[in-house]
Amino acid sequence: MSSPTTLRVLILGGSSEASHLARAVAGLPGIDPVLSLAGRTRNPELPPIPHRIGGFGGVPGLAAYLRAERIDLLVDATHPFAERMSANAVAACDETGVGLAVFTRPPWRAGQGDRWTEVDGAEAAARAIGGAPRRVFLTVGRQQVAAFEAAPHHHYLIRAIDPPDPAPNLPHAELLLSRGPFALEDEVRVMRRHGIEMLVSKNSGGDAARAKLDAARALGIPVILMRAPAREGAVFHDLDTLLAWIHRPAP
Ligand code: NAP
């Protein structure tokens, strides 16, 4: 049981940031953490702190959990595109008065030689490819692929970890099942081999998925990038700054 000066912290995970945070707070005095995982990964790497797995049951379920577990602070360290979970965290914290911090990676920024168009959402990305048929490398995650049925005249090379289910209704599509991280040389090779003319991706930030953008730059290929949804709450990109904020003296 927590002492009155111990902070009960719920970390919403499923990202490398959440794993780093879990390792950093393991055994830290003054913090009694629990990590929550959605349960999508079959054999997740288990954290060095207590954890729970599975959805809460929407905002009411999360609010009930925060109350039952006497959580003082929720750290939303989900992936930048886990939009529903993040929205639920904002609503449940509002309802219960629990503090909210967001720990996430900063988005990628275009540099010299990049030919990026940033858009909001998969529908806008599908429109932005344009009217003329193109050979498109689609790396948006299997949940977003269906939106590209609105632009069926392109040829898509769809890269995903698992096949989209249901399969998208696209007349010219090829599925490439593989899991990153990918090296720059591999990304250049795959884009060349498939004659890729455009890359469509999510602006997830971080190092693990960056190589495809560097490959597109090296090959002069234009990129359509979906922006991550805006986050509410105190947003941190740096672990030490977040830990200092968590440990800040009470006002
Ligand atoms: P989402 O659409 O935002 O969330 C869907 C539902 O999954 C939520 O409403 C919640 O169910 C449950 N959920 C999500 N994250 C949870 C967590 N950490 N603990 C407990 N329940 C959670 O999420 P998603 O985009 O499907 O992502 C699922 C997980 O994969 C997240 O943990 C995310 O960090 C990770 N991930 C996502 C992406 C991506 O591109 N979206 C990429 C890599 C990793 P209830 O409403 O029942 O509580």
Coordinates of C-alpha atoms and ligand atoms in Angstrom, one line a residue:
M1 CA 0.0 0.0 0.0
S2 CA 1.3 3.5 -0.8
S3 CA 2.4 5.9 1.9
P4 CA 0.6 9.3 1.9
T5 CA 3.7 10.9 0.3
T6 CA 3.9 8.3 -2.5
L7 CA 2.5 9.2 -5.8
R8 CA 0.4 6.6 -7.5
V9 CA 1.2 6.9 -11.2
L10 CA -0.6 5.2 -14.1
I11 CA 1.5 5.0 -17.3
L12 CA -0.5 4.3 -20.5
G13 CA 2.0 2.4 -22.6
G14 CA 2.5 0.7 -26.0
S15 CA 5.5 2.9 -27.0
S16 CA 9.2 3.0 -26.5
E17 CA 8.8 6.1 -24.4
A18 CA 6.5 4.2 -22.0
S19 CA 9.1 1.4 -21.7
H20 CA 11.9 3.9 -21.0
L21 CA 9.7 5.6 -18.3
A22 CA 8.8 2.3 -16.7
R23 CA 12.5 1.4 -16.5
A24 CA 13.3 4.9 -15.1
V25 CA 10.7 4.8 -12.3
A26 CA 11.3 1.1 -11.3
G27 CA 12.4 1.3 -7.6
L28 CA 12.3 5.1 -7.5
P29 CA 11.4 6.3 -4.0
G30 CA 8.1 8.3 -3.8
I31 CA 6.6 6.7 -6.9
D32 CA 4.2 3.7 -7.0
P33 CA 3.7 3.1 -10.7
V34 CA 1.6 0.8 -12.8
L35 CA 1.9 0.4 -16.6
S36 CA -1.1 -0.3 -18.7
L37 CA -0.8 -2.1 -22.1
A38 CA -3.6 -2.4 -24.6
G39 CA -2.9 -6.1 -25.2
R40 CA -2.3 -5.8 -29.0
T41 CA 1.2 -7.4 -28.9
R42 CA 1.1 -11.2 -28.4
N43 CA 4.2 -11.5 -26.3
P44 CA 4.9 -8.1 -24.9
E45 CA 8.2 -7.4 -23.2
L46 CA 7.2 -7.3 -19.6
P47 CA 8.1 -4.1 -17.7
P48 CA 10.1 -4.0 -14.4
I49 CA 7.1 -2.5 -12.7
P50 CA 3.5 -3.7 -11.9
H51 CA 1.4 -3.8 -15.1
R52 CA -2.1 -4.5 -16.3
I53 CA -3.2 -5.5 -19.8
G54 CA -6.4 -4.7 -21.8
G55 CA -8.8 -1.8 -22.4
F56 CA -10.5 -0.1 -19.5
G57 CA -13.9 0.1 -21.1
G58 CA -14.0 3.7 -22.4
V59 CA -14.0 6.9 -20.3
P60 CA -16.3 5.4 -17.6
G61 CA -14.0 2.4 -17.2
L62 CA -10.9 4.4 -17.0
A63 CA -12.4 6.9 -14.5
A64 CA -13.5 4.0 -12.3
Y65 CA -10.0 2.5 -12.5
L66 CA -8.4 5.8 -11.5
R67 CA -10.7 6.1 -8.5
A68 CA -10.4 2.4 -7.4
E69 CA -6.6 2.4 -7.7
R70 CA -6.3 5.9 -6.1
I71 CA -4.2 7.1 -9.0
D72 CA -2.7 10.6 -8.4
L73 CA -1.2 11.1 -11.9
L74 CA -1.8 9.6 -15.3
V75 CA 1.1 9.7 -17.8
D76 CA -0.1 9.2 -21.3
A77 CA 2.9 7.6 -23.0
T78 CA 0.9 5.9 -25.8
H79 CA 2.0 6.1 -29.4
P80 CA 1.4 9.6 -31.0
F81 CA -1.4 8.1 -33.1
A82 CA -3.3 6.3 -30.3
E83 CA -5.9 9.0 -30.5
R84 CA -8.9 7.3 -28.8
M85 CA -6.9 6.3 -25.7
S86 CA -5.4 9.8 -25.4
A87 CA -8.9 11.4 -25.7
N88 CA -10.2 9.0 -23.1
A89 CA -7.3 9.9 -20.7
V90 CA -8.1 13.6 -21.0
A91 CA -11.9 13.0 -20.3
A92 CA -11.3 10.6 -17.4
C93 CA -8.7 13.0 -15.8
D94 CA -11.1 15.9 -16.2
E95 CA -13.9 13.8 -14.5
T96 CA -11.8 12.6 -11.6
G97 CA -9.4 15.5 -11.0
V98 CA -6.4 13.2 -11.6
G99 CA -3.3 15.0 -13.0
L100 CA -2.4 14.4 -16.6
A101 CA 1.0 14.5 -18.3
V102 CA 1.8 13.4 -21.8
F103 CA 5.2 11.8 -22.6
T104 CA 5.7 11.5 -26.3
R105 CA 8.3 11.9 -29.0
P106 CA 8.5 15.1 -31.0
P107 CA 7.3 14.9 -34.6
W108 CA 9.8 14.8 -37.5
R109 CA 10.6 18.1 -39.1
A110 CA 11.4 18.6 -42.8
G111 CA 15.0 19.4 -43.6
Q112 CA 16.8 20.5 -46.7
G113 CA 16.0 18.2 -49.7
D114 CA 12.8 16.9 -48.2
R115 CA 9.6 17.3 -50.3
W116 CA 6.9 16.8 -47.7
T117 CA 3.2 17.7 -47.7
E118 CA 1.7 17.4 -44.3
V119 CA -2.0 16.7 -43.9
D120 CA -4.5 15.9 -41.2
G121 CA -5.9 12.4 -41.5
A122 CA -5.8 9.5 -43.9
E123 CA -8.7 10.9 -46.1
A124 CA -6.7 14.0 -46.7
A125 CA -3.6 11.9 -47.5
A126 CA -5.5 9.9 -50.1
R127 CA -6.7 13.1 -51.8
A128 CA -3.2 14.7 -51.7
I129 CA -1.7 11.9 -53.9
G130 CA -3.5 13.5 -56.8
G131 CA -5.5 12.7 -59.9
A132 CA -2.7 11.1 -62.0
P133 CA -2.0 7.4 -61.2
R134 CA 1.2 7.0 -59.1
R135 CA 3.2 4.2 -57.6
V136 CA 2.7 4.8 -53.9
F137 CA 4.5 3.3 -50.9
L138 CA 1.9 3.2 -48.2
T139 CA 3.2 2.9 -44.6
V140 CA 0.3 4.2 -42.5
G141 CA -0.5 1.1 -40.4
R142 CA -3.1 -1.4 -41.3
Q143 CA -6.0 0.5 -39.6
Q144 CA -5.7 3.4 -42.0
V145 CA -5.4 1.6 -45.3
A146 CA -9.2 1.5 -46.0
A147 CA -9.2 5.3 -46.4
F148 CA -7.2 4.9 -49.6
E149 CA -10.1 3.1 -51.3
A150 CA -11.2 6.7 -52.1
A151 CA -8.2 6.9 -54.5
P152 CA -8.2 3.5 -56.2
H153 CA -6.4 4.7 -59.4
H154 CA -3.0 4.5 -57.8
H155 CA -0.8 1.4 -57.4
Y156 CA -0.1 0.8 -53.7
L157 CA 2.7 -1.1 -52.1
I158 CA 1.2 -1.5 -48.6
R159 CA 3.7 -2.3 -45.9
A160 CA 2.3 -3.5 -42.6
I161 CA 3.2 -5.9 -39.7
D162 CA -0.1 -7.8 -40.1
P163 CA -2.4 -7.9 -43.1
P164 CA -5.2 -5.3 -43.1
D165 CA -8.4 -7.0 -42.1
P166 CA -10.7 -6.8 -44.0
A167 CA -8.4 -6.6 -47.0
P168 CA -8.7 -3.2 -48.7
N169 CA -10.8 -3.0 -51.9
L170 CA -7.9 -1.7 -54.0
P171 CA -7.5 -3.0 -57.6
H172 CA -3.8 -2.3 -57.8
A173 CA -2.2 -3.2 -54.5
E174 CA 0.6 -5.3 -53.2
L175 CA 1.2 -6.3 -49.6
L176 CA 4.6 -6.3 -48.0
L177 CA 4.5 -7.8 -44.6
S178 CA 7.5 -6.8 -42.5
R179 CA 8.3 -5.3 -39.2
G180 CA 10.9 -2.5 -38.7
P181 CA 13.2 -0.9 -37.8
F182 CA 14.5 -0.7 -41.3
A183 CA 17.9 0.5 -42.4
L184 CA 18.3 3.3 -45.0
E185 CA 19.8 1.0 -47.6
D186 CA 16.9 -1.4 -47.2
E187 CA 14.4 1.4 -47.7
V188 CA 16.2 2.7 -50.7
R189 CA 16.3 -0.8 -52.2
V190 CA 12.6 -1.4 -51.6
M191 CA 11.6 2.0 -53.1
R192 CA 13.8 1.4 -56.2
R193 CA 12.7 -2.2 -56.7
H194 CA 9.0 -1.2 -56.7
G195 CA 9.5 2.0 -58.8
I196 CA 8.0 4.1 -56.0
E197 CA 7.0 7.6 -57.0
M198 CA 5.5 8.8 -53.7
L199 CA 5.7 7.8 -50.0
V200 CA 2.6 8.2 -47.7
S201 CA 3.2 7.8 -44.0
K202 CA 2.4 9.0 -40.5
N203 CA 4.5 11.6 -38.8
S204 CA 5.2 9.4 -35.8
G205 CA 8.6 10.9 -34.8
G206 CA 11.4 8.8 -33.2
D207 CA 14.3 7.0 -34.7
A208 CA 12.9 3.6 -35.4
A209 CA 10.8 4.5 -38.4
R210 CA 12.8 7.5 -39.8
A211 CA 14.8 5.7 -42.5
K212 CA 12.0 5.7 -45.1
L213 CA 12.0 9.5 -45.0
D214 CA 15.8 9.7 -45.5
A215 CA 15.4 7.2 -48.4
A216 CA 12.7 9.3 -50.0
R217 CA 14.9 12.4 -49.6
A218 CA 17.9 10.6 -51.1
L219 CA 15.8 9.4 -54.1
G220 CA 14.0 12.8 -54.5
I221 CA 10.6 11.2 -53.8
P222 CA 7.8 13.4 -52.6
V223 CA 6.2 12.4 -49.2
I224 CA 2.7 12.9 -47.8
L225 CA 2.8 12.8 -44.0
M226 CA -0.1 12.6 -41.8
R227 CA 0.3 14.9 -38.8
A228 CA -0.2 13.4 -35.3
P229 CA -3.3 14.6 -33.5
A230 CA -2.7 17.5 -31.1
R231 CA -2.2 16.4 -27.4
E232 CA -3.8 18.0 -24.3
G233 CA -2.1 18.4 -20.9
A234 CA 1.5 19.0 -19.9
V235 CA 3.5 17.6 -22.8
F236 CA 7.1 16.3 -22.3
H237 CA 9.5 15.0 -24.9
D238 CA 12.4 14.4 -22.4
L239 CA 12.5 11.9 -19.7
D240 CA 14.5 13.9 -17.1
T241 CA 12.2 16.9 -17.5
L242 CA 9.2 14.7 -17.0
L243 CA 10.7 13.1 -13.9
A244 CA 11.6 16.5 -12.5
W245 CA 8.0 17.7 -13.1
I246 CA 6.6 14.6 -11.4
H247 CA 8.9 15.3 -8.4
R248 CA 8.2 19.0 -8.2
P249 CA 7.2 20.3 -4.8
A250 CA 3.5 20.6 -4.2
P251 CA 2.2 24.2 -4.8
Ligands
NAP1 P1 -6.5 3.7 -29.7 O1 -7.3 3.6 -31.0 O2 -6.2 5.1 -29.2 O3 -7.3 3.0 -28.5 C1 -8.3 2.0 -28.8 C2 -8.7 1.4 -27.5 O4 -7.6 0.5 -27.0 C3 -8.8 2.4 -26.3 O5 -10.0 3.0 -26.3 C4 -8.6 1.5 -25.1 O6 -9.7 0.7 -24.9 C5 -7.5 0.5 -25.6 N1 -6.1 1.0 -25.3 C6 -5.3 1.7 -26.1 N2 -4.1 1.9 -25.4 C7 -4.3 1.3 -24.2 C8 -3.4 1.2 -23.1 N3 -2.1 1.6 -23.1 N4 -3.9 0.5 -22.0 C9 -5.1 0.0 -22.0 N5 -6.0 0.1 -23.0 C10 -5.6 0.7 -24.1 O7 -5.2 2.9 -29.8 P2 -4.5 2.2 -31.0 O8 -4.0 3.2 -32.0 O9 -5.3 1.0 -31.5 O10 -3.2 1.6 -30.2 C11 -3.2 0.5 -29.3 C12 -1.9 0.4 -28.6 O11 -0.8 0.3 -29.5 C13 -1.6 1.7 -27.8 O12 -1.2 1.3 -26.5 C14 -0.6 2.4 -28.6 O13 0.4 3.1 -27.7 C15 0.1 1.3 -29.3 N6 0.6 1.7 -30.7 C16 -0.2 2.4 -31.5 C17 0.3 2.8 -32.8 C18 -0.6 3.6 -33.8 O14 -0.1 4.0 -34.8 N7 -1.8 3.9 -33.5 C19 1.6 2.4 -33.2 C20 2.4 1.7 -32.3 C21 1.9 1.3 -31.0 P3 -10.8 1.1 -23.8 O15 -11.6 2.2 -24.4 O16 -11.6 -0.1 -23.6 O17 -10.1 1.6 -22.5

